[in-house]
Amino acid sequence: MSDFDPFPSEWDNDFAPVLAEDGTKESESMRYSGFKVIKEALTGHRGWGPAWRDATPKAEYDYVIIGGGGHGLATAYYLAKEFKQARIAVVEKGWIGGGNVGRNTTIIRSNYLLDGNEPFYEFSLQLWENLEQELNYNAMVSQRGILNLIHSDAQRDAFVRRGNAMILNGADAELLSTEQIVARYPFLNVNNARFPIKGGLAQHRGGTVRHDAVAWGYARAADQRGVDIIQNCEVTGFRIEDGTCTGVETSRGFIGAKKVASCVAGSSSRLMEKAGMRLPIETQVLQAFVTEGLKPLLPGVITFGAGHFYCSQSDKGGLVFGGDLDGYNSYAQRGNLPVVEDVCEGGMAIFPNLGRARLLRMWGGVMDMSMDGSPIIDRTHIDGLYFNGGWCYGGFKATPASGFAYAHLLATDRPHKTATAFRLDRFATGHMIDEKGVGNQPNLH
Amino acid sequence: MLINHPILGPRDAAEFVYKGDASLIHRPDWQAEDAVAQFTDYGYMRDNPAGLHRELWFHEQGDRSWLVVTRDTTTHEITKVELARDVARAEGRSK
């Protein structure tokens, strides 16, 4: 990867990410380092301060970002750092990182097919690659590689096409033979009678990230740049005067804002309904699972191509896996058993020794399932009100680019170069970004 | 989840396929002045409520009837199940 240029010059030059240290405000005493860990170990750990302030709401801000998840915190961070904006608040109804950024299967990748998506996700992967240095926070970014398995000739054709689309957009992709896969994953059942493994599409730069650390790292870095992170502050309404949003009503009083940015995927419809908007979104539940801790077994991320199953091993040793949506509208953050059975069957078809592991936990998260399976980052018809949502079940990997692109939109009122297709009106104009080609049926995306 | 089918009694939800909001019964008039806007709304926009939701389920592995199920999306509790045919007829649709 040494000749890989993370930020080609043809990209948006106005706001190319600053990769080098840029003289940020953080003081040396707050900076995390190996030296600091040793020093604190020898002095009784009395020098660690809170990673971010517990801010109380001010009367007015330039930007109020609703939602203290990964995307909202990343938006605040990039607004402050890359776009040099100030007077920014993130309001969160519970605690930060308590939603989907704490509930996903932690996979990062940029193996999309369509031009509307792939440059964006590749941008995201490049931001991931530099995230820990950027934030001075150990997010455990691990580029252990992702492998999508192939089970038929037709699927090989589709994956060759996808791999070529990835390479054309500056990502990496490699088609692997069954022998190459067996060399790395000797325990996979390549001779399953119904779904034999015929090869795979690998993206070696994909991998996993410690999901909670992403929220915490962005929160800490945003806080150090003056962003107010206001927890336990639920937005109960918008103040809209003559078609302009002038602030939000919250459980802690009115907060005025020049620009209000919704960033609450999973609950987008509930929030935007308060502004009188209907969205091209259904909220559905997706389950995830983790086994007891095991010795190192699975070096990368693997996905089953014939059903829906994806699995990686956490650094703590648990096999983290998931599969299909439950497939119906739900805000319950828990699913039902038929999908559990389906996911486990998919896992057993390729990965028989999974059956010997005991399941430790399972949980559900609620997803903004959009009508074409792709996200939305756009202005709304109400001046001063912006929308970011519709991430389906692919929001985690998008966190850095979503924050960056949303910050770009908020600061400049123009979409970021990699996010021009994520328009709210694309369903009316017929410019859907439908990776799977299944149409306006959210539970099939 | 169990869906209490009006004809067959309680059936496992896994026998059904989920379609979406029951407002899909109300296909707009294709000859209306604003048919394009109406169909955009019909095809792509959803209320997506947190709470009671009327929705279409198809009994694919059963009697292949369409049902209108009223279900709470915050608890998954099902409070009412009707045949979609009866709902549509009550609203003056079809013969």
Coordinates of N, CA and C in Angstrom, one line a residue, chain A residues 269-270 278-284 327-332 334 336 338 371 427-428 432 440-441 443, chain B residues 1 12 14 18-21 40-41 43-50 53 55 57 71 73-76:
Chain A
S269 N -37.3 9.4 11.5 CA -38.7 9.7 11.2 C -39.4 10.3 12.4
R270 N -39.0 9.8 13.6 CA -39.6 10.3 14.8 C -39.2 11.8 15.0
R278 N -42.2 13.9 6.3 CA -42.2 12.5 6.1 C -41.0 12.1 5.3
L279 N -40.4 10.9 5.6 CA -39.2 10.5 5.0 C -39.3 9.2 4.2
P280 N -38.4 9.0 3.3 CA -38.4 7.8 2.5 C -37.7 6.7 3.3
I281 N -38.2 6.4 4.5 CA -37.5 5.6 5.5 C -38.5 4.7 6.3
E282 N -38.1 3.4 6.5 CA -38.8 2.6 7.5 C -37.7 2.2 8.5
T283 N -38.1 2.2 9.8 CA -37.2 1.8 10.8 C -37.4 0.4 11.1
Q284 N -36.3 -0.4 11.0 CA -36.4 -1.8 11.2 C -35.3 -2.3 12.1
G327 N -36.9 -7.7 9.4 CA -37.7 -7.5 8.2 C -39.1 -6.8 8.4
Y328 N -39.3 -6.2 9.5 CA -40.6 -5.5 9.8 C -40.2 -4.2 10.5
N329 N -41.1 -3.2 10.5 CA -40.9 -2.0 11.2 C -40.8 -2.2 12.7
S330 N -39.8 -1.7 13.3 CA -39.6 -1.9 14.8 C -38.7 -0.8 15.3
Y331 N -39.1 -0.3 16.5 CA -38.2 0.6 17.3 C -37.8 -0.1 18.6
A332 N -38.0 -1.4 18.6 CA -37.8 -2.1 19.9 C -36.4 -2.5 20.3
R334 N -34.8 -5.0 19.8 CA -34.7 -6.4 19.9 C -35.5 -7.2 18.9
N336 N -36.6 -11.2 16.8 CA -37.2 -12.4 17.1 C -36.4 -13.6 16.7
P338 N -36.8 -16.5 14.7 CA -36.6 -17.0 13.4 C -35.4 -16.5 12.7
M371 N -35.4 3.8 1.1 CA -36.1 3.1 0.1 C -35.2 2.6 -1.0
F427 N -35.7 10.3 -4.8 CA -36.8 9.4 -5.1 C -37.8 10.0 -6.0
A428 N -37.9 11.3 -5.9 CA -38.9 12.0 -6.8 C -38.3 12.1 -8.2
M432 N -32.3 7.0 -7.8 CA -32.0 6.1 -6.7 C -30.6 5.5 -6.8
N440 N -38.1 -0.3 -4.1 CA -38.5 0.4 -2.8 C -39.1 -0.5 -1.8
Q441 N -38.3 -1.6 -1.5 CA -38.8 -2.5 -0.5 C -37.7 -2.6 0.6
N443 N -37.0 -3.9 3.5 CA -36.5 -5.1 4.1 C -35.7 -6.0 3.2
Chain B
M1 N -43.0 -13.8 17.0 CA -44.3 -13.2 17.0 C -45.3 -14.2 16.4
D12 N -47.3 -18.7 13.2 CA -45.9 -18.1 13.4 C -45.7 -17.1 12.3
A14 N -43.1 -16.3 11.0 CA -42.1 -16.7 10.0 C -42.8 -17.3 8.8
Y18 N -43.4 -9.8 5.0 CA -43.8 -8.4 5.4 C -43.7 -7.5 4.2
K19 N -44.8 -6.7 3.9 CA -44.8 -5.8 2.8 C -44.5 -4.4 3.3
G20 N -45.2 -3.9 4.3 CA -45.0 -2.5 4.7 C -46.3 -1.9 5.1
D21 N -46.3 -0.6 5.2 CA -47.4 0.2 5.7 C -48.7 -0.1 4.9
T40 N -45.0 9.3 -6.2 CA -43.8 9.4 -5.4 C -44.0 9.2 -4.0
D41 N -45.1 9.9 -3.5 CA -45.4 9.8 -2.1 C -45.8 8.4 -1.8
G43 N -45.1 5.6 -3.3 CA -44.0 4.6 -3.5 C -42.9 4.7 -2.5
Y44 N -42.6 5.9 -2.1 CA -41.4 6.2 -1.3 C -41.5 6.8 0.1
M45 N -42.6 7.5 0.4 CA -42.6 8.2 1.7 C -43.4 7.3 2.6
R46 N -43.0 7.3 3.9 CA -43.7 6.5 4.9 C -43.9 7.3 6.2
D47 N -44.9 7.0 6.9 CA -45.1 7.6 8.2 C -44.1 7.1 9.3
N48 N -43.9 5.8 9.2 CA -42.9 5.1 10.0 C -43.1 5.5 11.5
P49 N -44.3 5.2 12.1 CA -44.5 5.7 13.5 C -43.8 4.8 14.5
A50 N -43.5 5.3 15.7 CA -43.1 4.6 16.8 C -44.4 4.4 17.7
H53 N -48.9 0.6 14.4 CA -48.6 0.7 13.0 C -49.5 -0.4 12.3
E55 N -50.1 -2.5 9.1 CA -49.1 -3.0 8.1 C -49.6 -4.2 7.4
W57 N -49.2 -7.9 5.8 CA -48.4 -9.2 5.9 C -49.1 -10.2 4.9
R71 N -49.9 -3.4 14.9 CA -48.9 -3.9 15.7 C -48.2 -2.7 16.3
T73 N -44.9 -0.9 17.2 CA -43.5 -1.1 16.8 C -42.5 -0.9 17.9
T74 N -43.0 -0.5 19.1 CA -42.1 -0.4 20.2 C -42.1 -1.6 21.1
T75 N -43.1 -2.4 21.0 CA -43.2 -3.6 21.8 C -43.4 -4.9 21.0
H76 N -43.8 -4.8 19.7 CA -44.1 -5.9 18.8 C -45.5 -6.5 19.2

